[in-house]
């Protein structure tokens, strides 16, 4: 999210310059976009728990281990962190384009046309990082649970906004 989100920022930039809004209704795969500020706040609050836990661990190690066993643990753990709202890719694009400009031309793009356009655009230098199966990925769900992350440090992740 924010300035670090290259995909959303590219969509916003293209929409602002060209004033063309593309409707990709076939892209129904769900996402849980997360803002980089939310990740930073969660990670910072988790890091700040470490020194507090170390001080309290000296005073009462057994009670603290029961309370924050994963934080006192010396082995690294991996958790997924997801945004506070599940939205389809098409809805993400629609919201982004709506914030980029009020008017403009609306184009409807079907799956076959999108697949052809991305296969042709893949040869352009600024589209090389787009994977070959991009269009089919737009129809797949990429949802993750933040339960383990929230168990380590409580955090409310905000809804998607471009």
Short mmCIF file of C-alpha atoms in Angstrom, two decimals:
data_model
loop_
_atom_site.label_atom_id
_atom_site.label_comp_id
_atom_site.label_asym_id
_atom_site.label_seq_id
_atom_site.Cartn_x
_atom_site.Cartn_y
_atom_site.Cartn_z
CA UNK A 1 0.00 0.00 0.00
CA UNK A 2 0.92 3.65 -0.09
CA UNK A 3 3.82 4.72 -2.28
CA UNK A 4 5.27 1.19 -2.24
CA UNK A 5 2.39 -0.45 -4.11
CA UNK A 6 3.62 -0.47 -7.68
CA UNK A 7 0.55 -2.20 -9.18
CA UNK A 8 -2.09 0.11 -7.74
CA UNK A 9 0.05 3.18 -8.37
CA UNK A 10 0.56 2.17 -12.02
CA UNK A 11 -3.19 1.72 -12.49
CA UNK A 12 -3.81 5.12 -10.88
CA UNK A 13 -1.12 6.79 -13.00
CA UNK A 14 -2.35 5.30 -16.30
CA UNK A 15 -5.96 6.22 -15.49
CA UNK A 16 -5.01 9.79 -14.57
CA UNK A 17 -2.98 10.36 -17.74
CA UNK A 18 -5.17 8.56 -20.29
CA UNK A 19 -8.53 9.12 -18.56
CA UNK A 20 -9.53 5.60 -19.61
CA UNK A 21 -11.17 3.25 -17.13
CA UNK A 22 -11.00 -0.43 -17.95
CA UNK A 23 -13.73 -2.71 -16.66
CA UNK A 24 -12.34 -6.23 -16.11
CA UNK A 25 -15.35 -7.99 -14.62
CA UNK A 26 -13.82 -11.43 -15.29
CA UNK A 27 -11.15 -10.75 -12.63
CA UNK A 28 -13.17 -12.10 -9.68
CA UNK A 29 -10.26 -13.55 -7.72
CA UNK A 30 -10.28 -12.26 -4.14
CA UNK A 31 -7.38 -10.43 -2.55
CA UNK A 32 -6.71 -8.96 0.88
CA UNK A 33 -4.50 -5.98 0.10
CA UNK A 34 -2.65 -4.61 3.09
CA UNK A 35 -1.26 -1.13 3.54
CA UNK A 36 2.48 -0.94 4.20
CA UNK A 37 1.82 1.35 7.17
CA UNK A 38 -0.22 -1.43 8.80
CA UNK A 39 2.66 -3.88 8.35
CA UNK A 40 5.11 -1.33 9.74
CA UNK A 41 2.92 -0.59 12.78
CA UNK A 42 2.44 -4.30 13.48
CA UNK A 43 6.16 -5.10 13.13
CA UNK A 44 7.21 -2.12 15.24
CA UNK A 45 4.78 -2.96 18.02
CA UNK A 46 5.98 -6.56 17.91
CA UNK A 47 9.62 -5.47 18.17
CA UNK A 48 8.78 -3.16 21.07
CA UNK A 49 7.24 -6.10 22.92
CA UNK A 50 10.62 -7.88 22.95
CA UNK A 51 12.40 -5.59 25.49
CA UNK A 52 9.27 -5.38 27.65
CA UNK A 53 8.97 -9.17 27.67
CA UNK A 54 12.66 -9.59 28.49
CA UNK A 55 12.32 -7.32 31.54
CA UNK A 56 9.18 -9.08 32.71
CA UNK A 57 10.68 -12.49 31.97
CA UNK A 58 13.38 -11.87 34.54
CA UNK A 59 10.72 -11.11 37.16
CA UNK A 60 8.30 -13.92 36.38
CA UNK A 61 9.52 -16.26 33.63
CA UNK A 62 6.81 -18.92 33.97
CA UNK A 63 3.86 -16.53 33.80
CA UNK A 64 5.36 -14.57 30.90
CA UNK A 65 6.16 -17.74 28.93
CA UNK A 66 2.52 -18.77 29.17
CA UNK A 67 1.42 -15.30 28.07
CA UNK A 68 3.84 -14.69 25.16
CA UNK A 69 5.53 -18.02 24.49
CA UNK A 70 6.05 -17.27 20.83
CA UNK A 71 7.79 -13.97 21.50
CA UNK A 72 10.16 -15.32 24.12
CA UNK A 73 10.95 -18.28 21.86
CA UNK A 74 14.37 -18.05 20.24
CA UNK A 75 13.45 -19.84 17.03
CA UNK A 76 12.13 -17.70 14.18
CA UNK A 77 8.54 -18.11 13.07
CA UNK A 78 6.75 -17.09 9.87
CA UNK A 79 3.27 -15.61 9.81
CA UNK A 80 0.98 -14.31 7.08
CA UNK A 81 -0.33 -10.77 7.36
CA UNK A 82 -3.39 -9.85 5.30
CA UNK A 83 -5.47 -6.71 4.91
CA UNK A 84 -8.71 -6.07 6.73
CA UNK A 85 -10.98 -6.57 3.73
CA UNK A 86 -11.29 -9.19 0.99
CA UNK A 87 -12.06 -7.63 -2.40
CA UNK A 88 -12.00 -8.94 -5.94
CA UNK A 89 -9.22 -7.75 -8.22
CA UNK A 90 -11.86 -6.11 -10.44
CA UNK A 91 -13.17 -4.15 -7.43
CA UNK A 92 -9.62 -3.05 -6.52
CA UNK A 93 -9.12 -1.73 -10.05
CA UNK A 94 -12.53 -0.01 -10.06
CA UNK A 95 -11.85 1.76 -6.75
CA UNK A 96 -8.37 2.79 -7.87
CA UNK A 97 -9.65 4.19 -11.16
CA UNK A 98 -12.47 6.02 -9.37
CA UNK A 99 -9.96 7.85 -7.16
CA UNK A 100 -7.70 8.66 -10.13
CA UNK A 101 -10.28 10.60 -12.15
CA UNK A 102 -13.99 11.32 -12.07
CA UNK A 103 -14.78 11.22 -15.79
CA UNK A 104 -13.16 9.54 -18.71
CA UNK A 105 -13.91 6.76 -21.14
CA UNK A 106 -15.00 3.35 -19.85
CA UNK A 107 -13.80 0.32 -21.81
CA UNK A 108 -15.01 -3.22 -21.19
CA UNK A 109 -12.39 -5.92 -21.52
CA UNK A 110 -13.23 -9.62 -21.67
CA UNK A 111 -10.90 -12.40 -20.60
CA UNK A 112 -9.76 -13.40 -24.11
CA UNK A 113 -8.96 -9.82 -25.09
CA UNK A 114 -7.06 -9.25 -21.84
CA UNK A 115 -5.05 -12.44 -22.39
CA UNK A 116 -4.12 -11.32 -25.92
CA UNK A 117 -3.20 -7.79 -24.78
CA UNK A 118 -1.00 -9.01 -21.93
CA UNK A 119 0.73 -11.57 -24.15
CA UNK A 120 1.57 -8.75 -26.60
CA UNK A 121 2.46 -6.25 -23.86
CA UNK A 122 4.77 -8.81 -22.25
CA UNK A 123 7.37 -7.84 -24.85
CA UNK A 124 7.44 -4.22 -23.67
CA UNK A 125 10.19 -3.44 -21.12
CA UNK A 126 7.87 -2.11 -18.39
CA UNK A 127 5.59 -5.17 -18.64
CA UNK A 128 8.30 -7.84 -18.48
CA UNK A 129 7.74 -8.48 -14.79
CA UNK A 130 4.11 -9.43 -15.46
CA UNK A 131 3.90 -13.26 -15.31
CA UNK A 132 2.70 -15.21 -18.33
CA UNK A 133 -0.30 -16.60 -16.43
CA UNK A 134 -1.35 -13.14 -15.19
CA UNK A 135 -4.90 -13.23 -16.57
CA UNK A 136 -5.67 -16.64 -15.05
CA UNK A 137 -4.24 -15.43 -11.72
CA UNK A 138 -6.76 -12.58 -11.73
CA UNK A 139 -9.49 -15.21 -11.44
CA UNK A 140 -7.86 -17.07 -8.53
CA UNK A 141 -8.29 -16.26 -4.85
CA UNK A 142 -5.21 -15.22 -2.90
CA UNK A 143 -6.51 -15.01 0.66
CA UNK A 144 -4.46 -15.49 3.80
CA UNK A 145 -5.26 -15.54 7.49
CA UNK A 146 -3.72 -13.01 9.88
CA UNK A 147 -4.68 -15.05 12.97
CA UNK A 148 -1.11 -16.08 13.84
CA UNK A 149 0.15 -12.52 13.37
CA UNK A 150 -2.65 -11.11 15.53
CA UNK A 151 -1.95 -13.75 18.18
CA UNK A 152 1.61 -12.38 18.44
CA UNK A 153 0.52 -8.76 18.52
CA UNK A 154 -3.04 -7.50 18.30
CA UNK A 155 -3.62 -5.21 15.34
CA UNK A 156 -6.60 -4.01 13.32
CA UNK A 157 -5.73 -3.88 9.63
CA UNK A 158 -7.60 -1.29 7.59
CA UNK A 159 -9.85 -1.84 4.60
CA UNK A 160 -8.54 -1.39 1.07
CA UNK A 161 -8.36 2.14 -0.23
CA UNK A 162 -6.17 3.22 -3.14
#
